[in-house]
GROMACS .gro file of C-alpha atoms in nm:
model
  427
    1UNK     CA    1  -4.431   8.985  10.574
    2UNK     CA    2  -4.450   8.999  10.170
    3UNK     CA    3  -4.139   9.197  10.188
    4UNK     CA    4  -3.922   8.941  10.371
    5UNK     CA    5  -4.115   8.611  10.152
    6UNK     CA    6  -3.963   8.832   9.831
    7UNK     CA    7  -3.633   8.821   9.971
    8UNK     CA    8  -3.672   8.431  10.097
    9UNK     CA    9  -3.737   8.347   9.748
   10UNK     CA   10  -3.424   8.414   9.611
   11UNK     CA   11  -3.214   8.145   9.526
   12UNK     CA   12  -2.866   8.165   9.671
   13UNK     CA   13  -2.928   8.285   9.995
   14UNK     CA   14  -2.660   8.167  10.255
   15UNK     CA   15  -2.793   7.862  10.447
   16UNK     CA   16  -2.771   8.030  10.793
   17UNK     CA   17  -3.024   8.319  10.651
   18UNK     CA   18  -3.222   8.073  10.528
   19UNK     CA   19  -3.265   7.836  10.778
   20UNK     CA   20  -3.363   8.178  10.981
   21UNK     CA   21  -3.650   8.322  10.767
   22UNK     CA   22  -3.762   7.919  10.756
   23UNK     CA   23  -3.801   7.942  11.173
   24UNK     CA   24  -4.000   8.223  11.071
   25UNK     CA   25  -4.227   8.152  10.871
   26UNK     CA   26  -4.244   7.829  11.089
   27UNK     CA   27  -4.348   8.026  11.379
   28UNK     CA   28  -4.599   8.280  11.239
   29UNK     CA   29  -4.758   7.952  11.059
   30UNK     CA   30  -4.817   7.769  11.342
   31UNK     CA   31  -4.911   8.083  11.588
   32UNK     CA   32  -5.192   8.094  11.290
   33UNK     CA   33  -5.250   7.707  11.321
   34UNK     CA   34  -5.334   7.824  11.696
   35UNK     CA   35  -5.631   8.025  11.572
   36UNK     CA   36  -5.415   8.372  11.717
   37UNK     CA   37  -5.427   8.658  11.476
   38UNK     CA   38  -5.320   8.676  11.191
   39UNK     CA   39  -5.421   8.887  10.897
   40UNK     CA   40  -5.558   8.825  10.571
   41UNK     CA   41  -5.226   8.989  10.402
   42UNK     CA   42  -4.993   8.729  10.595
   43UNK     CA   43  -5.243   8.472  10.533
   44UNK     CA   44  -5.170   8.446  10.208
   45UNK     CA   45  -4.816   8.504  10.234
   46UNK     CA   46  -4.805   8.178  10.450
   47UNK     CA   47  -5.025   7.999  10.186
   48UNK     CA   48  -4.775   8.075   9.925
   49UNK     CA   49  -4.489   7.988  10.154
   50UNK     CA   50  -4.638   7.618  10.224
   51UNK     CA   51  -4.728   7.576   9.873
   52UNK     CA   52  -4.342   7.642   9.835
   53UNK     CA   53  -4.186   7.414  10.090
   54UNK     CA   54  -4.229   7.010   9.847
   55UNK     CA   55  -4.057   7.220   9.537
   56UNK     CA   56  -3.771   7.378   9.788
   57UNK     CA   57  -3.730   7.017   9.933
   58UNK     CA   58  -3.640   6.881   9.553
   59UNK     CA   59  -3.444   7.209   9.480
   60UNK     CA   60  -3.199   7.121   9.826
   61UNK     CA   61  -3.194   6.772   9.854
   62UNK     CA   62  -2.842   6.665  10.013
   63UNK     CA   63  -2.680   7.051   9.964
   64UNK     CA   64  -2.808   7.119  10.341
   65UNK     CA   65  -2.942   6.792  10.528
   66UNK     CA   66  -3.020   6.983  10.781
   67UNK     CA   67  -3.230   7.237  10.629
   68UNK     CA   68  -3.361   6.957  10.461
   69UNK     CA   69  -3.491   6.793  10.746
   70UNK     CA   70  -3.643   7.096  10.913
   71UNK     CA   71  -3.834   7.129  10.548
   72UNK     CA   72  -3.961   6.788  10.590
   73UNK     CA   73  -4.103   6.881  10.942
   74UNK     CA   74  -4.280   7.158  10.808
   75UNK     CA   75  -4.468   6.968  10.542
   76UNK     CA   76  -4.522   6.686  10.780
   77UNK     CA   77  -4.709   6.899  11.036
   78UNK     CA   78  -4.885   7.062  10.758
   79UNK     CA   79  -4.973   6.720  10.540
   80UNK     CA   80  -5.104   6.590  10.889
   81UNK     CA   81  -5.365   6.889  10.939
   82UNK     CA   82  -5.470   6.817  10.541
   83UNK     CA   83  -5.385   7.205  10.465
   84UNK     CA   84  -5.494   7.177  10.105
   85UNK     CA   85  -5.172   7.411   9.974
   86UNK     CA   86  -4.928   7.166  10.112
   87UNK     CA   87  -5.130   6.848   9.969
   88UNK     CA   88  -5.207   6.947   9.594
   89UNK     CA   89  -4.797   7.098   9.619
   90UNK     CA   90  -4.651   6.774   9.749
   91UNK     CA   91  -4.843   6.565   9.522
   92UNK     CA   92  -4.689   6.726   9.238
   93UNK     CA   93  -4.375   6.727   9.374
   94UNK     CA   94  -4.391   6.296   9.500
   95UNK     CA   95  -4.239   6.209   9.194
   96UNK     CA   96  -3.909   6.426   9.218
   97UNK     CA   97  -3.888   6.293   9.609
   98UNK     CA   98  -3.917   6.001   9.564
   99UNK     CA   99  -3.712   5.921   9.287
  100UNK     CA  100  -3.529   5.615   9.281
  101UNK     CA  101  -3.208   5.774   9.159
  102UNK     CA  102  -3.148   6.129   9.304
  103UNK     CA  103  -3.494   6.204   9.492
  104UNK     CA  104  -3.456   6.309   9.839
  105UNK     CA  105  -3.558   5.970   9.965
  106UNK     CA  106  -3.287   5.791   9.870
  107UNK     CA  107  -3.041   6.097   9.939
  108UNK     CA  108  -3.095   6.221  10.276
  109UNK     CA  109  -2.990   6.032  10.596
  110UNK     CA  110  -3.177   5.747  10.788
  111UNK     CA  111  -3.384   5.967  10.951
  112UNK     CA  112  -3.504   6.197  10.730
  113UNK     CA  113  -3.566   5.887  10.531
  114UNK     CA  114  -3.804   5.781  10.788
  115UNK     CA  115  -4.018   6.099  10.755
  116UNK     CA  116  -3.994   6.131  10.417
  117UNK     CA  117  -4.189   5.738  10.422
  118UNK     CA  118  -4.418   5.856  10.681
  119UNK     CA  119  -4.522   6.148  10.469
  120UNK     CA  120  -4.625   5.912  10.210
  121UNK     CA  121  -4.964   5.835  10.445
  122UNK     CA  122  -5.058   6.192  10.302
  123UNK     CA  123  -4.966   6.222   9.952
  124UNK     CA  124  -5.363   6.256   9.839
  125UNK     CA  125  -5.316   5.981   9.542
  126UNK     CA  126  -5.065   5.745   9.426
  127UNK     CA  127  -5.030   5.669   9.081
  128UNK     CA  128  -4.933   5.376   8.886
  129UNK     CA  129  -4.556   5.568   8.809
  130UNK     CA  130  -4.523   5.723   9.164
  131UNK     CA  131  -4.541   5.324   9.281
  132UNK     CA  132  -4.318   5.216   9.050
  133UNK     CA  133  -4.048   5.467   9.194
  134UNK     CA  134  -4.118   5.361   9.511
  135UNK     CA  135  -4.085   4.971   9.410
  136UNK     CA  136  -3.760   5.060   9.297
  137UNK     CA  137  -3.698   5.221   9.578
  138UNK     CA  138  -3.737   4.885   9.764
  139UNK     CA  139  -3.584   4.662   9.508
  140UNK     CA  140  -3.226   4.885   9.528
  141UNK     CA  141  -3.141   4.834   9.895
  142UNK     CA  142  -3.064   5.236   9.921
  143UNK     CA  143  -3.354   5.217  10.202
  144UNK     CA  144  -3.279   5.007  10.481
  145UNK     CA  145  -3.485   4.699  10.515
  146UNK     CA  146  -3.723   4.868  10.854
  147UNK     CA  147  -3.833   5.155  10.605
  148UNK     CA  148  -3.850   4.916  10.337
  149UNK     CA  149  -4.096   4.688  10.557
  150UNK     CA  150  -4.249   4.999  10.652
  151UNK     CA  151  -4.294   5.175  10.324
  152UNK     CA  152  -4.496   4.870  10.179
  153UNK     CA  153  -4.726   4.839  10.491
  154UNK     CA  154  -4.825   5.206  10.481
  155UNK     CA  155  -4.947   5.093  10.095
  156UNK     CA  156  -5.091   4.798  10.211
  157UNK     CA  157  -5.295   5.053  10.441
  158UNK     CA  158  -5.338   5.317  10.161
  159UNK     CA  159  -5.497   5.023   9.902
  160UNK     CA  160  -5.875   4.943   9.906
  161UNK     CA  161  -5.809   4.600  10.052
  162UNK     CA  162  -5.744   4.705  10.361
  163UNK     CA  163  -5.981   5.046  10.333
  164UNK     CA  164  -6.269   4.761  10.330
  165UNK     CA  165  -6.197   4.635  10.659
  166UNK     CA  166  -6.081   4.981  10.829
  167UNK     CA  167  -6.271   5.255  10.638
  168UNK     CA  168  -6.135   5.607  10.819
  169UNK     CA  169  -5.942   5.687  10.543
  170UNK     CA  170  -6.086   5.623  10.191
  171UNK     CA  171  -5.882   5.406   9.915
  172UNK     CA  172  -5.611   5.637   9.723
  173UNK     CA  173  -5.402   5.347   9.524
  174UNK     CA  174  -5.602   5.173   9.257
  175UNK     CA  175  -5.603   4.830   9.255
  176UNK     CA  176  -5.412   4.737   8.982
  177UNK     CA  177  -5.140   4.969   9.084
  178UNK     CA  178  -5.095   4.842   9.389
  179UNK     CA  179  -5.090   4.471   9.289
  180UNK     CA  180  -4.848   4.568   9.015
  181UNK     CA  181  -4.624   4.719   9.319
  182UNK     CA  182  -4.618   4.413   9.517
  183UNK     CA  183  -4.553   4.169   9.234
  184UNK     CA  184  -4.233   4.413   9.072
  185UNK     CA  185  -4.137   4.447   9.438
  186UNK     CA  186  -4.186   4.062   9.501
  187UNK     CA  187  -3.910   3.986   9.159
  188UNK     CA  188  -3.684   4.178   9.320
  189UNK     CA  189  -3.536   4.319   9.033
  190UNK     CA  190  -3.643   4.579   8.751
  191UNK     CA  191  -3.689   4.432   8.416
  192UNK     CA  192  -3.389   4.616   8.300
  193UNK     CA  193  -3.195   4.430   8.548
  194UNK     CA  194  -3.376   4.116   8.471
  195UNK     CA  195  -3.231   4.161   8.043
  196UNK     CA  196  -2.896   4.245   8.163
  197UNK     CA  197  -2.864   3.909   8.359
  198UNK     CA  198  -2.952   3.676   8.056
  199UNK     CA  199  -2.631   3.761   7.908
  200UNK     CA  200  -2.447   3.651   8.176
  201UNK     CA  201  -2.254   3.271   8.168
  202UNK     CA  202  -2.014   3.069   8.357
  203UNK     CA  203  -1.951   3.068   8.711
  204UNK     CA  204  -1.901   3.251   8.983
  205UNK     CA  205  -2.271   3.406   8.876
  206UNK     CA  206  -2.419   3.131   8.742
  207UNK     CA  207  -2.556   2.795   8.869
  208UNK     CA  208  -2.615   2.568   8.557
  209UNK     CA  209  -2.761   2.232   8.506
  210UNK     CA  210  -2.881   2.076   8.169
  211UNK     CA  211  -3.169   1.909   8.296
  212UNK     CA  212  -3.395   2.287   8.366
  213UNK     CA  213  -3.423   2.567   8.101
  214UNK     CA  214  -3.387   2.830   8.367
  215UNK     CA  215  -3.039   2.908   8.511
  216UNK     CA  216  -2.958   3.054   8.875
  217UNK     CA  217  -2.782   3.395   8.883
  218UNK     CA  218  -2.665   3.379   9.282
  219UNK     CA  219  -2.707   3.689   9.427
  220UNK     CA  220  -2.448   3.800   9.720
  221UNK     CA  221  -2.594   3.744  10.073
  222UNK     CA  222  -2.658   4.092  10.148
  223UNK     CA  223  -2.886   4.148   9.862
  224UNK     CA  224  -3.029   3.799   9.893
  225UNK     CA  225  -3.135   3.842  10.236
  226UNK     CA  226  -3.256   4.259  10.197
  227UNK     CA  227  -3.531   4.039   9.894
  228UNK     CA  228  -3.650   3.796  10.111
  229UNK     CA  229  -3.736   4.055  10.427
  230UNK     CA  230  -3.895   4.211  10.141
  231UNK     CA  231  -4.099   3.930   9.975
  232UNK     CA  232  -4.238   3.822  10.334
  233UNK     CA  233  -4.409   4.163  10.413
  234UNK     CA  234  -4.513   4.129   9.990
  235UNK     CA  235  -4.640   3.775  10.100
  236UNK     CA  236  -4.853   3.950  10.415
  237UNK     CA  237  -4.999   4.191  10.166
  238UNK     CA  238  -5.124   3.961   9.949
  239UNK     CA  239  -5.254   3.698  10.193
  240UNK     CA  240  -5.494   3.994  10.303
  241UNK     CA  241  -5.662   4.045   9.986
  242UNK     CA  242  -5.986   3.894   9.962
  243UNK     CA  243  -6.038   3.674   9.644
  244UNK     CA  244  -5.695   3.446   9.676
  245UNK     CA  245  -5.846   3.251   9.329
  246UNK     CA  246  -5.808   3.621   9.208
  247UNK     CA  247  -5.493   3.699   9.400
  248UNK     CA  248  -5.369   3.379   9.203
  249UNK     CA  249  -5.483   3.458   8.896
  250UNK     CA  250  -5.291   3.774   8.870
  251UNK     CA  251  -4.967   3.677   9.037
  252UNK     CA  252  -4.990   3.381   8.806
  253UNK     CA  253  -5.010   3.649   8.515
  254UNK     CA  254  -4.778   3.870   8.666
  255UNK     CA  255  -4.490   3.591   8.570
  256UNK     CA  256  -4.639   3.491   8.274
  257UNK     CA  257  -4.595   3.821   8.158
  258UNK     CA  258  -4.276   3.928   8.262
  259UNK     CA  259  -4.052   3.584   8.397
  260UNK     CA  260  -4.124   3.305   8.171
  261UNK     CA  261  -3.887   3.287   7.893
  262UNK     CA  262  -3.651   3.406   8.112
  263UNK     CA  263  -3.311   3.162   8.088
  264UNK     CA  264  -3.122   3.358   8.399
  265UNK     CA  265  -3.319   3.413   8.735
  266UNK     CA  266  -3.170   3.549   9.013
  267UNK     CA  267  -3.188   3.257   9.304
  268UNK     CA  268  -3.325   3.515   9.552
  269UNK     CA  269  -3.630   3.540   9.289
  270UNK     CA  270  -3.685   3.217   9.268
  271UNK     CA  271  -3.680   3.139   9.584
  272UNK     CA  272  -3.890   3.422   9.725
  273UNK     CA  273  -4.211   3.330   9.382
  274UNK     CA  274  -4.197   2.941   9.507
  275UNK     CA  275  -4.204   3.082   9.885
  276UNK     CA  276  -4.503   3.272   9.780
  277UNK     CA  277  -4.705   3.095   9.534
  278UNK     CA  278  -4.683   2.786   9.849
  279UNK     CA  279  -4.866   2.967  10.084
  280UNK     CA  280  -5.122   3.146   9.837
  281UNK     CA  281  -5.211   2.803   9.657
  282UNK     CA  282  -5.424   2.554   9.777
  283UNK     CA  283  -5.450   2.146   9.636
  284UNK     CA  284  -5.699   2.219   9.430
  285UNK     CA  285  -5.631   2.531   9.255
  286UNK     CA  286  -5.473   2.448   8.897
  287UNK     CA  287  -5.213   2.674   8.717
  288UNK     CA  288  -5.192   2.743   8.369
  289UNK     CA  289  -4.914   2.508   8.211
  290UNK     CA  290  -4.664   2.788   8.139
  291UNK     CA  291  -4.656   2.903   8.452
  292UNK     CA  292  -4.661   2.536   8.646
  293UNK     CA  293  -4.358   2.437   8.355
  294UNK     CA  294  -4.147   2.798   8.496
  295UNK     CA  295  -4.217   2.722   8.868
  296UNK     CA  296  -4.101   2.343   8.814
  297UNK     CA  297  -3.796   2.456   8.619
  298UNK     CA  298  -3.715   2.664   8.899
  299UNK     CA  299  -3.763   2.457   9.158
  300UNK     CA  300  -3.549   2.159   9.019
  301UNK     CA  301  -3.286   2.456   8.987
  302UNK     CA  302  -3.272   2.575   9.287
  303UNK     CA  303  -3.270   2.158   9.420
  304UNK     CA  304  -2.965   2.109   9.223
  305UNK     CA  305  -2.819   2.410   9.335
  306UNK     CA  306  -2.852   2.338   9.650
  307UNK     CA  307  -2.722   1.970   9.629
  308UNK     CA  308  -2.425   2.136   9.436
  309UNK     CA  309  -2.283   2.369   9.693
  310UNK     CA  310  -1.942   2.363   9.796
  311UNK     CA  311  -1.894   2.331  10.177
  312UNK     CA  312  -1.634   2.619  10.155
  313UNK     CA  313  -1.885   2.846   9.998
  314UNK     CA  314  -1.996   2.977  10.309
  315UNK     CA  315  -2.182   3.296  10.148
  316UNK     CA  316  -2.422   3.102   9.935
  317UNK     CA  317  -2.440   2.761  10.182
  318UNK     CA  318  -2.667   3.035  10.419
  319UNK     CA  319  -2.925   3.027  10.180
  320UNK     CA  320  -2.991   2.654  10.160
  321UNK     CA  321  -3.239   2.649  10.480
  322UNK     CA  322  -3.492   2.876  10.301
  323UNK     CA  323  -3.422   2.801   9.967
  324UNK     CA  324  -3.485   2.440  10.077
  325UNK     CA  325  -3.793   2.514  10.271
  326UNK     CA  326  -3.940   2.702   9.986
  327UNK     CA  327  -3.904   2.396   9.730
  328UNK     CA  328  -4.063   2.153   9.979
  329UNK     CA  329  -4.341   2.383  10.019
  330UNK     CA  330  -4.437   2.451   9.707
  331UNK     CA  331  -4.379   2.037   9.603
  332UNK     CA  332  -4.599   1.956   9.891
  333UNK     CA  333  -4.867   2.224   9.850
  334UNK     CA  334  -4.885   2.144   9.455
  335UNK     CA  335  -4.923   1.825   9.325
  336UNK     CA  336  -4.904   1.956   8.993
  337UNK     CA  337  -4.613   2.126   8.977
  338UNK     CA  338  -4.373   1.815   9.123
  339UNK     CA  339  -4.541   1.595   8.839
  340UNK     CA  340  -4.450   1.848   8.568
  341UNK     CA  341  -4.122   1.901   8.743
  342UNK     CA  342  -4.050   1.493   8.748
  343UNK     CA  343  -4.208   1.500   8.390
  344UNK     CA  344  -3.980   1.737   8.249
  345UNK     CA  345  -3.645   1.546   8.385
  346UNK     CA  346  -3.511   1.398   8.075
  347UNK     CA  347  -3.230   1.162   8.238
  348UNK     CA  348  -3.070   1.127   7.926
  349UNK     CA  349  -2.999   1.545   7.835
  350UNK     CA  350  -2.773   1.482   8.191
  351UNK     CA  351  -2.415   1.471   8.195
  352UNK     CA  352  -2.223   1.228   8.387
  353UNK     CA  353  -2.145   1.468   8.620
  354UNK     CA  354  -2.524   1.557   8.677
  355UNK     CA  355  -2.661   1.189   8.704
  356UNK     CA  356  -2.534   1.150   9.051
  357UNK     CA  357  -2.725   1.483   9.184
  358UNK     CA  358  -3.004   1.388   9.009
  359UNK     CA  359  -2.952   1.037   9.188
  360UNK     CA  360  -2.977   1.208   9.552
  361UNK     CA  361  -3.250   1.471   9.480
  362UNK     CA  362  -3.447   1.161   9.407
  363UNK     CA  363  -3.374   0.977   9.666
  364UNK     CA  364  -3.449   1.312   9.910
  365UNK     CA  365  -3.784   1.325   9.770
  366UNK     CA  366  -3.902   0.971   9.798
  367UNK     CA  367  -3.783   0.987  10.172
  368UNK     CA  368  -3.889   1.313  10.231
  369UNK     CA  369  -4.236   1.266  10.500
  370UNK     CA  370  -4.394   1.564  10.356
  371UNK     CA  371  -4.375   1.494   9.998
  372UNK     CA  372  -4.518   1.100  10.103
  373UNK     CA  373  -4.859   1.119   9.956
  374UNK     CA  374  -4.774   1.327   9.623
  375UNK     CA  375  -4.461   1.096   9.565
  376UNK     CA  376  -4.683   0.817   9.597
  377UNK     CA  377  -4.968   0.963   9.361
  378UNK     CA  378  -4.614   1.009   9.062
  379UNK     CA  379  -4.483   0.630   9.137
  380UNK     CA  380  -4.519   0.590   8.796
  381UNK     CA  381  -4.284   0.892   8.660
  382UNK     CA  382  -4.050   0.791   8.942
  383UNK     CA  383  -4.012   0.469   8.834
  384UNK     CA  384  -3.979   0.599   8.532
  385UNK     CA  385  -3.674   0.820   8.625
  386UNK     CA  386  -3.520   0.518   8.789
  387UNK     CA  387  -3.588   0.306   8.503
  388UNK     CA  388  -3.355   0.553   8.266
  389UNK     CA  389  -3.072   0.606   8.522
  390UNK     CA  390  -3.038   0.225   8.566
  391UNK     CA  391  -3.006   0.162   8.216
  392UNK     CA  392  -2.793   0.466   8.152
  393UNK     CA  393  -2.536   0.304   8.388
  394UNK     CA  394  -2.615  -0.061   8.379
  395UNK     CA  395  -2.289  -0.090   8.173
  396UNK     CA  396  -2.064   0.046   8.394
  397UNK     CA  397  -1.951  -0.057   8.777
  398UNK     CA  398  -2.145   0.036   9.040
  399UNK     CA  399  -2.076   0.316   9.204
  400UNK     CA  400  -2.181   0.431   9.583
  401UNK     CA  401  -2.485   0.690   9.451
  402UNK     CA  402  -2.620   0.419   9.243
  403UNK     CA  403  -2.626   0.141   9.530
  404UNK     CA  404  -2.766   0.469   9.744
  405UNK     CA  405  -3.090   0.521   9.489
  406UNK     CA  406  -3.120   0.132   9.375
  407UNK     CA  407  -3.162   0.112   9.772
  408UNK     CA  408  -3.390   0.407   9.822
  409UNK     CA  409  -3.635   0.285   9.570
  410UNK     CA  410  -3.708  -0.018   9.674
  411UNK     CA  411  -3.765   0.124  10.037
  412UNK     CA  412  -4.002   0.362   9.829
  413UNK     CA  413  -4.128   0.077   9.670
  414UNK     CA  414  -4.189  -0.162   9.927
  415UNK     CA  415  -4.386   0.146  10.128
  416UNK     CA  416  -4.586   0.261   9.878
  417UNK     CA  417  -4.664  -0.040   9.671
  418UNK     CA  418  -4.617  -0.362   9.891
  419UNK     CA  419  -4.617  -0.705   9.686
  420UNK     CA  420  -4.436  -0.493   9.385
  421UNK     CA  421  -4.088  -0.653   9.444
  422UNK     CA  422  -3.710  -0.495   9.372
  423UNK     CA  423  -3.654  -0.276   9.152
  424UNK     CA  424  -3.410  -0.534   9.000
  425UNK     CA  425  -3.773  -0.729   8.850
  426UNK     CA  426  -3.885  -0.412   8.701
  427UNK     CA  427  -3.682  -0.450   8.368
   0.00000   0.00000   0.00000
């Protein structure tokens, strides 16, 4: 048995020979996982052998897929019996696996892929760095979005959060890592990625307006889509952890930290934070004002994107449901943030070309039946708005948009503040 080991361990064996001795060593291992006999000698041939198998996995990667595979089996069927050798080797070896660049989980086919994520329910601990791989991992679409979903719900079952409620297998991601996994997984894009974009301009890749410091960078519909399947199982995750105040708190530092200041943010990013910060806030909970100023900017972005579409555009105009949904939410849900958001709209930074959209959003909002009691709390900074458009125009003819808003706003008048008269008797 030593004998034929020595001559397994060296390096350029022909595949064929070594896919043979592997169905060896497979076979005596598990006739000794069958409690048959085997003696001490081979015993600890085999124990060097396992201990092996993670390293050999890194060494082969794509060379063999095959070969590969049949590795992966191996340490699966080990990992899964906790045979210490295979454990302490393939958590030394996690990082080179799964390696967002040229680890084995991003090079091997779809279904080694799938084992490869499965193993990760056995890797004994997960560091801060090994998560930040596998958020990458996510983030670059080179897993498909089912192993994607499931990768972050075997963390979700690895982190304490859900070891509270379901205690057979003790906590092995510390808290702060895994938070810090869901929010860099949750951006959708790598902070590298993020200072690349802020050099962009122009069109096709950028959606500008002069009225919000932050600028849209529209993502392709592939890539848009992959981030939002991705954010919704993020969103899951988070809604399970106990303290949402807390869960707040550090999402809420979380883009503090690494998104305001930004001037270019991808539109699937914004979409996806508004999406989630809707469903984790509640009416009472107050943000801090640099993060309610970024979430308004982006939200009055991703509005005047969306009333800025071209009809032709028919890669971008499939995002307007969600995008749309997510702005409503997060306008209804937070009082706050559609004040600072009105607040912040100085009509006269608009061009001429921008007043009209501006125009229409506004008259969306004040008709829009969820955003009734919060538009009616901000009459004044509506009015306001109103008040600066008229007299921005007042010298020029009439034009369809302006008739449409003049008309809107006295509906929004007479419904939320009967007895207050046109909005001709304002000024």
């Amino acid at each position: 048995m030593k004998a034929v080991y020595t001559f397994y361990q060296q390096r350029n064996l022909p595949f064929p020979v070594r896919t043979l001795l592997l169905n060896f060593f497979a076979r005596v291992y598990q006739e000794g996982e069958m409690n048959l006999h085997i003696n001490r000698s081979q015993s600890k041939v085999l124990t060097c052998w396992l201990a092996g198998l993670p390293q050999q996995l890194v060494l082969l990667g794509l060379k063999n897929p095959e070969l590969s595979e049949q590795l992966i089996g191996i340490i699966y069927s080990a990992a899964s019996r906790a045979n210490k050798e295979i454990l302490q080797s393939l958590q030394a070896a996690a990082p080179l696996i799964y390696d967002p660049l040229d680890g084995a989980v991003v090079l091997l086919p779809p279904e080694s892929q799938q084992h490869l994520i499965q193993l990760l329910y056995f890797v004994p601990h997960l560091p801060s760095n090994l998560l930040a791989s596998l958020s990458r991992c996510c983030i670059m679409g080179k897993l498909s979005v089912e192993l994607t979903t499931t990768l972050i719900r075997i963390l979700r079952i690895r982190s304490s959060f859900v070891a509270w409620k379901y205690p057979a297998q003790g906590s092995s991601v510390s808290d702060v890592g895994y938070i810090s996994f869901l929010f860099s997984t949750l951006t959708g894009f790598s902070s590298e990625e993020m200072s690349s974009l802020q050099s962009i301009r122009g069109k096709p890749h950028i959606n500008q307006t002069l009225l919000s410091p932050v600028q849209l960078y529209l993502t392709d519909l592939e890539q848009f889509s992959h981030h939002w399947t991705m954010a919704e199982v993020v969103s899951q995750c988070l809604s399970t952890i106990p303290s949402q105040s807390q869960c707040i708190d550090i999402v809420q530092s979380g883009i503090c930290k690494y998104l305001v200041g930004l001037t270019v943010v991808p539109d699937s990013t914004a979409g996806v934070i508004l999406c989630v910060f809707s469903k984790l806030l509640d009416q009472v909970y107050v943000l801090n004002e640099n993060a309610s100023r970024f979430l308004a900017s982006l939200c009055y972005s991703l509005l005047y994107l969306l009333l800025t579409i071209e009809r032709e555009d028919t890669e971008h105009i499939q995002k307007r449901d969600v995008l749309w949904n997510s702005c409503i939410s997060i306008l209804s849900t937070s009082l706050q943030i559609l004040r600072v958001m009105l607040q912040t709209l100085q009509v006269n930074h608009a061009s001429r070309d921008e007043l009209p959209v501006l125009a229409q959003l506004l008259c969306l909002l004040m008709q829009h039946r969820q955003l009734q009691t919060h538009m009616k709390t901000s009459e004044f900074l509506v009015k306001q708005i109103v008040k600066d458009i008229m007299v921005l125009k007042s010298d020029e003819a009439q034009e369809q948009w302006l008739t449409d808003l003049h008309y809107n706003f006295n509906v929004y008048l007479a419904t939320h503040s009967p007895g207050s008269g046109a909005v001709s008797t304002l000024y």
